[in-house]
PDB file of C-alpha atoms and ligand atoms in Angstrom:
ATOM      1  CA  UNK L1440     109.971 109.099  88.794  1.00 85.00           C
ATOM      2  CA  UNK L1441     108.427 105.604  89.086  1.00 95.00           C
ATOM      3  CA  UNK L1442     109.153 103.515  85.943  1.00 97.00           C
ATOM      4  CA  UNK L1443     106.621 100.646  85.268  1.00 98.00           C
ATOM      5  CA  UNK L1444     107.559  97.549  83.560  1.00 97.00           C
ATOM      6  CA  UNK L1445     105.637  94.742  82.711  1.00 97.00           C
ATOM      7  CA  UNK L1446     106.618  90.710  83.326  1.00 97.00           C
ATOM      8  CA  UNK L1447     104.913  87.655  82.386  1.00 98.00           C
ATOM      9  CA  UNK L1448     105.272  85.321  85.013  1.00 98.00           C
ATOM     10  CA  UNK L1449     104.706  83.778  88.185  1.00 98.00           C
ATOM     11  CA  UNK L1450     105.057  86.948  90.666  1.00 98.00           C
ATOM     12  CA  UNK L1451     106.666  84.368  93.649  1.00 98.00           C
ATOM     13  CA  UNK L1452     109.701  83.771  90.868  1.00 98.00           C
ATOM     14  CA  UNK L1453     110.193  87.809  91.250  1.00 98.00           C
ATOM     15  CA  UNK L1454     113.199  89.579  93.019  1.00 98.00           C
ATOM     16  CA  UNK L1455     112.078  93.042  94.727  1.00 98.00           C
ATOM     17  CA  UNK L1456     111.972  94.615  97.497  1.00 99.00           C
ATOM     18  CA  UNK L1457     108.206  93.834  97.908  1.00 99.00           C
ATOM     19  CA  UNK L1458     105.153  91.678  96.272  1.00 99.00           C
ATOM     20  CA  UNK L1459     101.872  92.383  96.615  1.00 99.00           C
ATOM     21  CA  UNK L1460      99.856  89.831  97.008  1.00 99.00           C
ATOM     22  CA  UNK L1461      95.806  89.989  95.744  1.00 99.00           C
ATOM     23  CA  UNK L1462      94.368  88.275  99.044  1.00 98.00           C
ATOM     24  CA  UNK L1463      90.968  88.493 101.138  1.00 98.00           C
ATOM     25  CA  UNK L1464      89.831  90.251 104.396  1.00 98.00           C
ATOM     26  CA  UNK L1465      90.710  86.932 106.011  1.00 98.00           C
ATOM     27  CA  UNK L1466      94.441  87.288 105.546  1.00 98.00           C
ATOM     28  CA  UNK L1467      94.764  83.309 105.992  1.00 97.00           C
ATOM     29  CA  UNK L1468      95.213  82.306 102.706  1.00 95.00           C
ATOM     30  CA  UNK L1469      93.170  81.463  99.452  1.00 97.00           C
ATOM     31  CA  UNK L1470      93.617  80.633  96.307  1.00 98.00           C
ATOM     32  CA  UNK L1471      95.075  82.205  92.851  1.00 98.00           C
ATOM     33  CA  UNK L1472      98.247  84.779  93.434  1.00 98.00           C
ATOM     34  CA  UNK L1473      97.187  84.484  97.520  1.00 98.00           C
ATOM     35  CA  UNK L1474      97.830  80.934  97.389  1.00 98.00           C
ATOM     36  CA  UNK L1475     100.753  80.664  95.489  1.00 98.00           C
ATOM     37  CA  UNK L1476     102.809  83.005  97.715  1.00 98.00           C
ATOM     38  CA  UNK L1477     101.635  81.088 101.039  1.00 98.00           C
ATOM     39  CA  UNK L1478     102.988  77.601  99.134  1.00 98.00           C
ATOM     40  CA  UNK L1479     106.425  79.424  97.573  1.00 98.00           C
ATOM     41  CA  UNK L1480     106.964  81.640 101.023  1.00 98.00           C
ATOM     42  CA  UNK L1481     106.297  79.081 103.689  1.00 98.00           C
ATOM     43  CA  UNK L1482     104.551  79.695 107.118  1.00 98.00           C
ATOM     44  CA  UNK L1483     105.720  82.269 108.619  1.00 98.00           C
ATOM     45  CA  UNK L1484     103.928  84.490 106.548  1.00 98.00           C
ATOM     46  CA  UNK L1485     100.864  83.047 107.337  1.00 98.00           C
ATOM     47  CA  UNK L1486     102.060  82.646 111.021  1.00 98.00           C
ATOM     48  CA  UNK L1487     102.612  86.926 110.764  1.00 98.00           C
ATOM     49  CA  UNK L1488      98.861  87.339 109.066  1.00 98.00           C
ATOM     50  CA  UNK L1489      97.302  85.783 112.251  1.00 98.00           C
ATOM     51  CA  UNK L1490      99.351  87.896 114.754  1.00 98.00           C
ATOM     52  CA  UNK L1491      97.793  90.812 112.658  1.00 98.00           C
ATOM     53  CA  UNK L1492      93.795  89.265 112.693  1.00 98.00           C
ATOM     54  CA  UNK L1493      95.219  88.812 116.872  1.00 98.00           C
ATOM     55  CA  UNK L1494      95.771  92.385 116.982  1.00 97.00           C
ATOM     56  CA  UNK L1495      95.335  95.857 114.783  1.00 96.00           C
ATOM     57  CA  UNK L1496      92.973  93.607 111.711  1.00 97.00           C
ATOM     58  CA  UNK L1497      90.229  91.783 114.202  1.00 97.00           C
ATOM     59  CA  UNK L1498      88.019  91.852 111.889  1.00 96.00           C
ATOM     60  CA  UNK L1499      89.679  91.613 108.916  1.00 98.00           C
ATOM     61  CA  UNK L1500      91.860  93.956 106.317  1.00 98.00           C
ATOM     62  CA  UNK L1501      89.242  96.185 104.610  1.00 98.00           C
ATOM     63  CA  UNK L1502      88.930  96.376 101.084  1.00 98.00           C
ATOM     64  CA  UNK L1503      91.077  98.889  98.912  1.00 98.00           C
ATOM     65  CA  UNK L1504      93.475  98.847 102.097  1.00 98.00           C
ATOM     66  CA  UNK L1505      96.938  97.299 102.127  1.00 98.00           C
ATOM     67  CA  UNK L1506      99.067  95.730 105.330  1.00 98.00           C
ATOM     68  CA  UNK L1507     102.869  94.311 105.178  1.00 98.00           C
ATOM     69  CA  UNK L1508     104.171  91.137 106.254  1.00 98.00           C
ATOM     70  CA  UNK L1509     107.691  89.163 106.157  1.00 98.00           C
ATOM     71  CA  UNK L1510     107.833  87.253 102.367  1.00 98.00           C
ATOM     72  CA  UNK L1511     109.088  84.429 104.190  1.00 98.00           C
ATOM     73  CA  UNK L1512     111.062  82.165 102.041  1.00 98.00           C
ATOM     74  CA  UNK L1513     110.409  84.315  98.624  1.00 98.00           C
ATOM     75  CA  UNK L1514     113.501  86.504  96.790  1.00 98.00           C
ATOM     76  CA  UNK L1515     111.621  89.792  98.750  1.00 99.00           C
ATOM     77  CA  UNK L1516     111.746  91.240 101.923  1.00 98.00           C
ATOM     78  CA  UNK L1517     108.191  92.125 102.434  1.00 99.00           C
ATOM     79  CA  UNK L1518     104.732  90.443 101.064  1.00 99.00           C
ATOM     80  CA  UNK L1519     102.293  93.618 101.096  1.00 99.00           C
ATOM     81  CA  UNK L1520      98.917  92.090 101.080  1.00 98.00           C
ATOM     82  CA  UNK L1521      96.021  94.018  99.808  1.00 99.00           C
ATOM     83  CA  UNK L1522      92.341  93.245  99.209  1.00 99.00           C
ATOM     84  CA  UNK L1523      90.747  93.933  95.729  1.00 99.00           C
ATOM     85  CA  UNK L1524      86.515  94.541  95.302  1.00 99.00           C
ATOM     86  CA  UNK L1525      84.686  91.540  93.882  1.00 98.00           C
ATOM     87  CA  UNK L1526      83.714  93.017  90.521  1.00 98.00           C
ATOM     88  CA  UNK L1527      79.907  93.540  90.342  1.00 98.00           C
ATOM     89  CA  UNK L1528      77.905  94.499  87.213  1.00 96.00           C
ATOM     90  CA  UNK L1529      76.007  96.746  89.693  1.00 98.00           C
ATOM     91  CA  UNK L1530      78.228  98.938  91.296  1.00 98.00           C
ATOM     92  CA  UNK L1531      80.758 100.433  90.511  1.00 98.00           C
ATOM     93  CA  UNK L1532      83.809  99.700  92.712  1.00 98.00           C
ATOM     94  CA  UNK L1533      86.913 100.929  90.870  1.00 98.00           C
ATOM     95  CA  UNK L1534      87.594 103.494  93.376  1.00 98.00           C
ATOM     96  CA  UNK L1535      88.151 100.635  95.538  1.00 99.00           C
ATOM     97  CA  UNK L1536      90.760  99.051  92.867  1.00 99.00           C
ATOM     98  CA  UNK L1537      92.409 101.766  92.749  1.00 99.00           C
ATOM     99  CA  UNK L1538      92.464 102.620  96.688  1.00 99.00           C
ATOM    100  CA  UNK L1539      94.946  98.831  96.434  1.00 99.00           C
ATOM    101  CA  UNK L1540      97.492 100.211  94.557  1.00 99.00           C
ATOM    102  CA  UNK L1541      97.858 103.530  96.116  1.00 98.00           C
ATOM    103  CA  UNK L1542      97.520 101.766  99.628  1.00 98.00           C
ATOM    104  CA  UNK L1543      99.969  99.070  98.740  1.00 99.00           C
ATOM    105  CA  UNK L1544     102.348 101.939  97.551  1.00 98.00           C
ATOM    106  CA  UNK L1545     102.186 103.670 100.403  1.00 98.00           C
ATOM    107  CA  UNK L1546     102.978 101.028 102.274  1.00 98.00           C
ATOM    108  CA  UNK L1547     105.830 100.354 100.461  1.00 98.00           C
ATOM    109  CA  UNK L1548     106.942 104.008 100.962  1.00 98.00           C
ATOM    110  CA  UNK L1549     106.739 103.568 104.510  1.00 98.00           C
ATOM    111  CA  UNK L1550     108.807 100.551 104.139  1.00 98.00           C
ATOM    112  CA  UNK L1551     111.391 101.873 102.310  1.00 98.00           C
ATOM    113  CA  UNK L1552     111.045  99.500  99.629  1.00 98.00           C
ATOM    114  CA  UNK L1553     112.127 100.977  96.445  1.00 98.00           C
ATOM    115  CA  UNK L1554     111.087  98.094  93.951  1.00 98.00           C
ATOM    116  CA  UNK L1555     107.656  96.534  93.941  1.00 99.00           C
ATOM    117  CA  UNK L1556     106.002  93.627  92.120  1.00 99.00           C
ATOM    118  CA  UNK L1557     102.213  93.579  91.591  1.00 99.00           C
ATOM    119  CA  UNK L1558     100.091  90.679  90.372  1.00 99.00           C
ATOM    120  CA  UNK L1559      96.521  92.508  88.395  1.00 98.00           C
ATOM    121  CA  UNK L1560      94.356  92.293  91.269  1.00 99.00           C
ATOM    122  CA  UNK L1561      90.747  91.462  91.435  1.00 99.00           C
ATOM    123  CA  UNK L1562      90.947  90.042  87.734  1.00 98.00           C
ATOM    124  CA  UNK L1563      90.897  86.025  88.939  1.00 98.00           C
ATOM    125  CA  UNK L1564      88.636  84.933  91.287  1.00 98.00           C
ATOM    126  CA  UNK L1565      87.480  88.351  92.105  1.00 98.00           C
ATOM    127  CA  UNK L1566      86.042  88.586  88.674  1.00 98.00           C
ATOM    128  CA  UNK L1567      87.330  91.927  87.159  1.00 98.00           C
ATOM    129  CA  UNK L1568      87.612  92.102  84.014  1.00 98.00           C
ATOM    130  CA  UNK L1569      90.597  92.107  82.459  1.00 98.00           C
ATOM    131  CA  UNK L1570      91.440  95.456  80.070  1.00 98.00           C
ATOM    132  CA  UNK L1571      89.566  97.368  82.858  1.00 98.00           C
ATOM    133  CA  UNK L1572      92.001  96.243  85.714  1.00 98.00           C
ATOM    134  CA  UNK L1573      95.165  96.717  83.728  1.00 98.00           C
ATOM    135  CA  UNK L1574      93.686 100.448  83.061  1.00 98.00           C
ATOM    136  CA  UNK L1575      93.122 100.935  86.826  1.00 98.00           C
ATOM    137  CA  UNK L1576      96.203  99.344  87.915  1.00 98.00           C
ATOM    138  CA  UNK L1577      98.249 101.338  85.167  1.00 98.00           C
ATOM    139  CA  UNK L1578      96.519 104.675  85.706  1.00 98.00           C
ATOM    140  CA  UNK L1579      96.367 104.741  89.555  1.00 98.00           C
ATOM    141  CA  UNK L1580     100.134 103.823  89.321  1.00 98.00           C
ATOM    142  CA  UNK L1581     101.434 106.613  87.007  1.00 97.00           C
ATOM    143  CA  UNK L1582      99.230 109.128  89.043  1.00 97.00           C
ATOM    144  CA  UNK L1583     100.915 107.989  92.611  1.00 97.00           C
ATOM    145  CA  UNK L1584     103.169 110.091  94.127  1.00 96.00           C
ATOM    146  CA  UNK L1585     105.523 107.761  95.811  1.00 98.00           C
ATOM    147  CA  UNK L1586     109.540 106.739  96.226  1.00 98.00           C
ATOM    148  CA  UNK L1587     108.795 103.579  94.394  1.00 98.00           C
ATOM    149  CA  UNK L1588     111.394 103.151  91.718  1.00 98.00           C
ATOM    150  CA  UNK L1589     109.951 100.171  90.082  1.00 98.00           C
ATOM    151  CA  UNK L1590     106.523  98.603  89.903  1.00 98.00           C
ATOM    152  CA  UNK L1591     106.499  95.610  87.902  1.00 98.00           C
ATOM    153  CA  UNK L1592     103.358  94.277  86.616  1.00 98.00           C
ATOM    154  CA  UNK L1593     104.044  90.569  86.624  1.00 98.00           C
ATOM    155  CA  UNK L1594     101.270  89.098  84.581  1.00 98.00           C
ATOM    156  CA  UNK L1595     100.245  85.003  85.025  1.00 98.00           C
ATOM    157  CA  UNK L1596      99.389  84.638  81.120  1.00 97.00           C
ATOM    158  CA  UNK L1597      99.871  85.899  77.586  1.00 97.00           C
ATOM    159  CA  UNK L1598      96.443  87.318  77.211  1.00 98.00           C
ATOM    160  CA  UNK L1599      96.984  89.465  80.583  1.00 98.00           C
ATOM    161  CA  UNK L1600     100.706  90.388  79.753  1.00 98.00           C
ATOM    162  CA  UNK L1601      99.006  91.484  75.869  1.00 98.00           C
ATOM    163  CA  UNK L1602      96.138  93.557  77.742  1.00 98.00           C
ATOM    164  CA  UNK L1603      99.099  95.338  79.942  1.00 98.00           C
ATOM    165  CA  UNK L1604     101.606  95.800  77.302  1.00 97.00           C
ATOM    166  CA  UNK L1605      98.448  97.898  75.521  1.00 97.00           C
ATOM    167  CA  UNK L1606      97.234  99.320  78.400  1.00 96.00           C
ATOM    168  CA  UNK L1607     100.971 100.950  78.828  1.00 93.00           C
ATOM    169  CA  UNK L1608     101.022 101.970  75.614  1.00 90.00           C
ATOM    170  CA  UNK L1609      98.346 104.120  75.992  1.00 67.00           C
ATOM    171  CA  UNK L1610      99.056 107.735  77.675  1.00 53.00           C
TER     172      UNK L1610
HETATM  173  N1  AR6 Y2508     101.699  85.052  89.659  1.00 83.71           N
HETATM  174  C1  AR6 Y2508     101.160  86.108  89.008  1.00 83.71           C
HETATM  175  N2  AR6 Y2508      99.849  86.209  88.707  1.00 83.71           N
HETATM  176  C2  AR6 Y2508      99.049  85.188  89.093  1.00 83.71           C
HETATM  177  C3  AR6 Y2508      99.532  84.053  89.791  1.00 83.71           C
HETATM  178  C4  AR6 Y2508     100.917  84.004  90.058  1.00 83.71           C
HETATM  179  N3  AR6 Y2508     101.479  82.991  90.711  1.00 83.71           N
HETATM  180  N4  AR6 Y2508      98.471  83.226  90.031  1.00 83.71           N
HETATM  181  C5  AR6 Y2508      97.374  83.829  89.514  1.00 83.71           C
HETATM  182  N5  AR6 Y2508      97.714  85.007  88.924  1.00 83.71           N
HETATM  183  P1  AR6 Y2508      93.659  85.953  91.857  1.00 83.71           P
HETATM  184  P2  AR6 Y2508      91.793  88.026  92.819  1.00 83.71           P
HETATM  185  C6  AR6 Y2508      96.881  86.023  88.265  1.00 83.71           C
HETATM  186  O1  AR6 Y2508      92.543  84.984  91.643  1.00 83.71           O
HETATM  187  O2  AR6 Y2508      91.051  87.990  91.546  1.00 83.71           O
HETATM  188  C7  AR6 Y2508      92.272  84.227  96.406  1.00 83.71           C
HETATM  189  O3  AR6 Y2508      91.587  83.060  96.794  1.00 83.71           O
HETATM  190  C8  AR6 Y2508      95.487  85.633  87.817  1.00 83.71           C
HETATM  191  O4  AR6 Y2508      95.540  85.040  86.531  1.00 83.71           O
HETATM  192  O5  AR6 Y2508      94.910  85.465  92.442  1.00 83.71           O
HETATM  193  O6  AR6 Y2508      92.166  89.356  93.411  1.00 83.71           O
HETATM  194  C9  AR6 Y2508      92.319  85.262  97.517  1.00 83.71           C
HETATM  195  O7  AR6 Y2508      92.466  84.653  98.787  1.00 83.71           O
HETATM  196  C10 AR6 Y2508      94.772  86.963  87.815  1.00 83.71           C
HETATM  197  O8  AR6 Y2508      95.026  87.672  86.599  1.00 83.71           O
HETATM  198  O9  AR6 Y2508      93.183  87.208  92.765  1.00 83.71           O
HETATM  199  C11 AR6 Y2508      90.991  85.928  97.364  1.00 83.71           C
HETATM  200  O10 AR6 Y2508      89.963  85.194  98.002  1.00 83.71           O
HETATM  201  C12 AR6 Y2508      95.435  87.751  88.935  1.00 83.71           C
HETATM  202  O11 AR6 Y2508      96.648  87.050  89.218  1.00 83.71           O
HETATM  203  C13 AR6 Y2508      90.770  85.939  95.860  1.00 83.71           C
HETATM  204  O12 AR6 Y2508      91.542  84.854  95.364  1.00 83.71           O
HETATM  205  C14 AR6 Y2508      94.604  87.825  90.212  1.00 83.71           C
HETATM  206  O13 AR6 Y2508      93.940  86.588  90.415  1.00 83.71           O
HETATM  207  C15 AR6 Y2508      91.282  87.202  95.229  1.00 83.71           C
HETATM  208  O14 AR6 Y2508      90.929  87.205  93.877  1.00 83.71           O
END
């Protein structure tokens, strides 16, 4: 039984096993959650990302998918970097949100870690909005079958940490 909580906070203050981090197919970095963890986990998590662009992720980690790294310097043992869709008006790419959490659990599973902190991917830069990302992110996660004990939402700002808190509230 995986029991969600919610946090508001800066997700490189956490202490889990593992943090996701929302970054890009690049895996070198960026801005928002991406380039917090870089600053607060120090290189050799960025050294690790370009050993994996050297080898298995030449062209890049897909998105939806979900790849593990050392955290570095942060209070973790792994950073578990996943991609989230762009949001487009368009298309509809929620399947592909939702593929981020269920990839980045399942790396965690294979991991062993057994507490996991996730930052609302997609809804920064990528452009998601908001109440719909906390409803992915909250739905994909109760429906996961994984040995995750915890996820922890850890949410940047009151308006996100409000959006969660209902989000969770609703079965
Ligand atoms: N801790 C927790 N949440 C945060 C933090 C933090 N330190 N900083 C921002 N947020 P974003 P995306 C919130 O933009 O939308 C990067 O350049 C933020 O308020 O980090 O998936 C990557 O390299 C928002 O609610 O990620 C990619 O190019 C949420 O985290 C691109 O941004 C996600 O915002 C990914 O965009």
């Amino acid at each position: 039984m995986t029991t969600v909580t919610l946090v508001r906070g800066d997700i490189t203050r956490e202490s889990v096993d593992a943090i996701v981090n929302a970054a890009n197919s690049s895996l070198l970095g960026g801005g928002g959650v991406d380039g917090a963890i870089h600053r607060r986990g120090g290189p050799a998590i960025l050294e690790e990302c370009r050993k994996l662009r050297a080898s298995r992720y030449g062209k890049g980690l897909a998105t939806g998918q979900a790849v593990a790294t050392t955290a570095g310097d942060l209070d973790a043992r792994w950073v578990i970097h996943t991609v989230g869709p762009v949001w487009s008006a368009a298309e509809d790419r929620s399947e592909l949100l939702a593929s981020c959490y269920r990839e980045s659990l399942r790396v965690a599973d294979e991991l062993g870690a057994r507490t996991v902190a996730f930052p609302a991917v997609s809804t920064g830069i990528y452009g998601w909005p908001l109440d719909d990302g906390a409803r992915i992110a909250v739905e994909t996660v109760r429906a996961a079958d994984t040995a995750v004990e915890e996820v922890r939402f850890v949410l940047f700002d009151d308006r996100a940490h409000e959006t969660f808190v209902h989000r969770l509230g609703h079965r």
